[in-house]
Structures are given as C-alpha cells and as structure tokens.
Amino acid sequence: MAESIAFSKSAGREQVYAEIAPQIEALVSGETDLVANLANIAAVLKEAFGFFWVGFYLKKGEQLVLGPFQGPLACTRIDFDSGVCGHAYSTRETAIVPDVDAFPGHIACSSAARSEIVVPLVGATGEVFAVLDVDSDRLNDFSETDADGLKAIAAIVERTL
Ligand code: SME
C-alpha cells in the first residue's frame, strides 16, 4: 500500500480532485472494511485540501452517528431532520451551504465553521448509508467543483459495497 498520496500543492481544487480520485480508488480496492476506507479517505481529503473538518456520519438505526473524520471534536449524533447532514440524508441530494448561520437548523459542532458541503452516499439497495461532510472556516468556500469532486469520491466508496 502507498505510504502517502501525491498531488500538486499549488493546483486548483478541480485538478487536485482529479489527481486524488485514482489514488483513493487504489487505496480502497485493497481493503473491504468500510470504516478503514472512510478513515483513509478523510485523511486524504484533509491532507490534499486542508479542510477545517472532513468526515463521515453513518446511518445507524434512526440517526446519523459520527464516523471517521479529521478535524476538531464533533457532534456524535444527528437526527435525520436536523442540520445540513440530516437535510442531505433526507433529500438524498448534495447540500452546499455558503453561510451556515443562514441555514435553518444548522448544527454548530464548532463555532468556527462558516460554510459546509454534505454529500449523501447511497448503497446498493438505494438507501443512504452515510454522508460525507466537509466544513470550512471561511464563508462560501464550496462550489460545484467540490460537489463534483466529492460525489466522485462517494461513488468510489459506493462501488466497494
Ligand atoms: N454542521 C453539521 C453537523 C456536523 S459538523 O459540522 C461536523 C450539520 O449541520 O449537519
């Protein structure tokens, strides 16, 4: 297994997403354990983009429960009708929130978070089994470039199931 990932340090996000996707594909192709794979993906995304917080919440029973992540301490349980994560879970759509203070019901795990993107991960049965959540300490930090890049990574995970 590779010891580290390679990416262009001064490149824009679109290029970095394109560079890390095949490396993530290679990482997860050799491992069947979901949590191990999500843990490495969180680490890769943190290293490549320096995100303030990046991680996964996993559907367990009737809640989303904190999974592998990189960044500050986070809320452990989120109801399906709460926050940006619950919104993405319930709508099954990627949510981009340019200003978390303007999102009704946003869950402030950290007061430093300013903008957020959440991508649902859909299993073989069509059920959302997890969400990928990225928080920034800057306003309006996420665009369709991030949505496309993170959805491509979500699709890699979905194919391992
Ligand atoms: N802000 C999220 C909760 C998770 S933390 O940001 C890590 C939300 O509103 O769903």
Short mmCIF file of C-alpha atoms and ligand atoms in Angstrom, two decimals:
data_model
loop_
_atom_site.label_atom_id
_atom_site.label_comp_id
_atom_site.label_asym_id
_atom_site.label_seq_id
_atom_site.Cartn_x
_atom_site.Cartn_y
_atom_site.Cartn_z
CA MET A 1 0.00 0.00 0.00
CA ALA A 2 1.14 3.53 -0.76
CA GLU A 3 2.66 5.38 2.19
CA SER A 4 1.34 8.75 1.11
CA ILE A 5 -0.63 10.47 -1.59
CA ALA A 6 0.71 12.74 -4.30
CA PHE A 7 -0.96 15.91 -5.51
CA SER A 8 0.01 19.28 -6.96
CA LYS A 9 0.33 21.58 -3.98
CA SER A 10 -0.40 24.83 -5.80
CA ALA A 11 -3.08 23.48 -8.16
CA GLY A 12 -6.75 24.42 -8.02
CA ARG A 13 -9.26 22.11 -6.39
CA GLU A 14 -10.56 20.67 -9.66
CA GLN A 15 -7.11 19.37 -10.55
CA VAL A 16 -6.45 18.07 -7.05
CA TYR A 17 -9.76 16.15 -7.05
CA ALA A 18 -8.76 14.62 -10.38
CA GLU A 19 -5.34 13.67 -9.00
CA ILE A 20 -6.52 12.08 -5.76
CA ALA A 21 -9.51 10.15 -7.15
CA PRO A 22 -7.46 7.34 -8.73
CA GLN A 23 -5.29 7.16 -5.60
CA ILE A 24 -8.40 6.77 -3.44
CA GLU A 25 -9.65 4.14 -5.86
CA ALA A 26 -6.37 2.24 -5.42
CA LEU A 27 -6.46 2.63 -1.62
CA VAL A 28 -9.94 1.21 -1.20
CA SER A 29 -9.58 -1.52 -3.82
CA GLY A 30 -7.25 -3.41 -1.50
CA GLU A 31 -9.47 -3.18 1.60
CA THR A 32 -13.03 -4.38 2.18
CA ASP A 33 -13.62 -2.76 5.58
CA LEU A 34 -15.83 0.30 5.18
CA VAL A 35 -14.66 2.17 8.28
CA ALA A 36 -10.99 1.63 7.38
CA ASN A 37 -11.64 3.02 3.92
CA LEU A 38 -13.61 6.01 5.18
CA ALA A 39 -10.83 6.77 7.67
CA ASN A 40 -8.20 6.88 4.93
CA ILE A 41 -10.43 8.97 2.67
CA ALA A 42 -10.93 11.53 5.44
CA ALA A 43 -7.15 11.65 5.89
CA VAL A 44 -6.53 12.09 2.16
CA LEU A 45 -9.07 14.91 1.89
CA LYS A 46 -7.62 16.67 4.93
CA GLU A 47 -4.10 16.41 3.55
CA ALA A 48 -4.97 17.42 0.00
CA PHE A 49 -7.23 20.39 0.78
CA GLY A 50 -6.53 21.34 4.39
CA PHE A 51 -10.27 21.33 5.12
CA PHE A 52 -11.21 22.58 8.59
CA TRP A 53 -13.28 19.45 9.23
CA VAL A 54 -13.92 16.50 6.97
CA GLY A 55 -15.57 13.23 7.84
CA PHE A 56 -18.43 10.81 7.65
CA TYR A 57 -21.64 10.24 9.55
CA LEU A 58 -23.02 6.70 9.26
CA LYS A 59 -26.69 5.76 9.37
CA LYS A 60 -27.19 3.66 12.48
CA GLY A 61 -30.78 2.93 13.38
CA GLU A 62 -32.73 6.17 13.23
CA GLN A 63 -29.79 8.57 13.44
CA LEU A 64 -26.55 9.59 11.75
CA VAL A 65 -23.64 8.69 14.01
CA LEU A 66 -20.15 10.16 13.83
CA GLY A 67 -17.72 8.04 11.84
CA PRO A 68 -14.12 8.51 10.71
CA PHE A 69 -13.11 12.17 10.48
CA GLN A 70 -10.23 14.64 10.58
CA GLY A 71 -10.50 17.92 12.45
CA PRO A 72 -11.82 19.20 15.74
CA LEU A 73 -14.13 17.29 18.08
CA ALA A 74 -17.60 16.91 16.56
CA CYS A 75 -21.21 16.18 17.46
CA THR A 76 -21.74 12.43 17.71
CA ARG A 77 -25.41 12.01 16.72
CA ILE A 78 -27.60 13.83 14.20
CA ASP A 79 -31.31 13.24 13.65
CA PHE A 80 -32.49 12.73 10.07
CA ASP A 81 -34.44 16.00 10.22
CA SER A 82 -31.56 18.04 11.69
CA GLY A 83 -28.78 20.13 10.29
CA VAL A 84 -27.17 20.11 6.90
CA CYS A 85 -26.27 16.43 7.29
CA GLY A 86 -29.88 15.46 8.02
CA HIS A 87 -31.02 17.59 5.10
CA ALA A 88 -28.65 15.82 2.68
CA TYR A 89 -29.65 12.46 4.13
CA SER A 90 -33.38 13.13 3.78
CA THR A 91 -33.30 14.75 0.34
CA ARG A 92 -30.60 12.36 -0.97
CA GLU A 93 -29.05 15.44 -2.60
CA THR A 94 -25.74 17.16 -2.12
CA ALA A 95 -26.16 20.27 0.02
CA ILE A 96 -23.91 23.30 -0.40
CA VAL A 97 -24.36 25.89 2.35
CA PRO A 98 -22.40 29.10 1.69
CA ASP A 99 -23.23 30.59 5.11
CA VAL A 100 -24.12 28.14 7.84
CA ASP A 101 -25.61 30.90 10.01
CA ALA A 102 -28.24 31.41 7.30
CA PHE A 103 -29.19 27.71 7.17
CA PRO A 104 -32.18 26.99 9.42
CA GLY A 105 -31.31 24.17 11.79
CA HIS A 106 -27.59 24.10 11.08
CA ILE A 107 -25.84 22.17 13.85
CA ALA A 108 -22.83 24.13 15.05
CA CYS A 109 -20.37 21.47 16.16
CA SER A 110 -17.75 24.21 16.04
CA SER A 111 -18.36 27.95 16.23
CA ALA A 112 -15.54 28.42 13.70
CA ALA A 113 -17.46 26.69 10.89
CA ARG A 114 -18.72 29.16 8.27
CA SER A 115 -19.69 27.11 5.21
CA GLU A 116 -20.36 23.47 4.55
CA ILE A 117 -20.99 20.80 1.91
CA VAL A 118 -22.61 17.42 2.54
CA VAL A 119 -22.77 14.56 0.02
CA PRO A 120 -25.01 11.51 0.61
CA LEU A 121 -23.60 8.02 -0.02
CA VAL A 122 -26.11 5.59 -1.46
CA GLY A 123 -25.83 1.83 -1.09
CA ALA A 124 -26.70 -0.97 -3.48
CA THR A 125 -30.26 -1.11 -2.13
CA GLY A 126 -30.77 2.59 -2.84
CA GLU A 127 -30.63 3.52 0.84
CA VAL A 128 -28.43 6.39 2.03
CA PHE A 129 -25.97 4.68 4.39
CA ALA A 130 -23.68 7.61 5.17
CA VAL A 131 -22.98 11.26 4.44
CA LEU A 132 -19.65 12.92 3.69
CA ASP A 133 -19.49 16.27 5.46
CA VAL A 134 -16.90 18.99 4.87
CA ASP A 135 -16.80 22.20 6.89
CA SER A 136 -14.81 25.35 6.19
CA ASP A 137 -13.89 28.21 8.48
CA ARG A 138 -14.40 30.55 5.51
CA LEU A 139 -17.70 31.74 4.08
CA ASN A 140 -18.76 30.45 0.66
CA ASP A 141 -15.85 28.02 0.36
CA PHE A 142 -17.62 25.30 -1.64
CA SER A 143 -18.76 25.21 -5.25
CA GLU A 144 -19.93 22.73 -7.86
CA THR A 145 -16.26 21.77 -8.26
CA ASP A 146 -16.34 20.38 -4.71
CA ALA A 147 -19.73 18.78 -5.28
CA ASP A 148 -18.43 17.01 -8.39
CA GLY A 149 -15.13 16.01 -6.77
CA LEU A 150 -16.71 14.73 -3.56
CA LYS A 151 -19.50 12.92 -5.42
CA ALA A 152 -16.85 11.11 -7.46
CA ILE A 153 -15.21 10.01 -4.21
CA ALA A 154 -18.59 8.96 -2.79
CA ALA A 155 -19.15 6.88 -5.94
CA ILE A 156 -15.82 5.11 -5.38
CA VAL A 157 -16.98 4.12 -1.87
CA GLU A 158 -20.41 3.08 -3.14
CA ARG A 159 -18.78 0.71 -5.63
CA THR A 160 -16.92 -1.09 -2.83
CA LEU A 161 -20.15 -2.18 -1.14
N1 SME B 1 -22.87 21.13 10.78
C1 SME B 1 -23.39 19.80 10.56
C2 SME B 1 -23.13 18.90 11.72
C3 SME B 1 -21.87 18.13 11.65
S1 SME B 1 -20.49 19.03 11.97
O1 SME B 1 -20.40 20.20 11.13
C4 SME B 1 -19.10 18.17 11.90
C5 SME B 1 -24.86 19.86 10.27
O2 SME B 1 -25.47 20.92 10.38
O3 SME B 1 -25.42 18.84 9.92
#
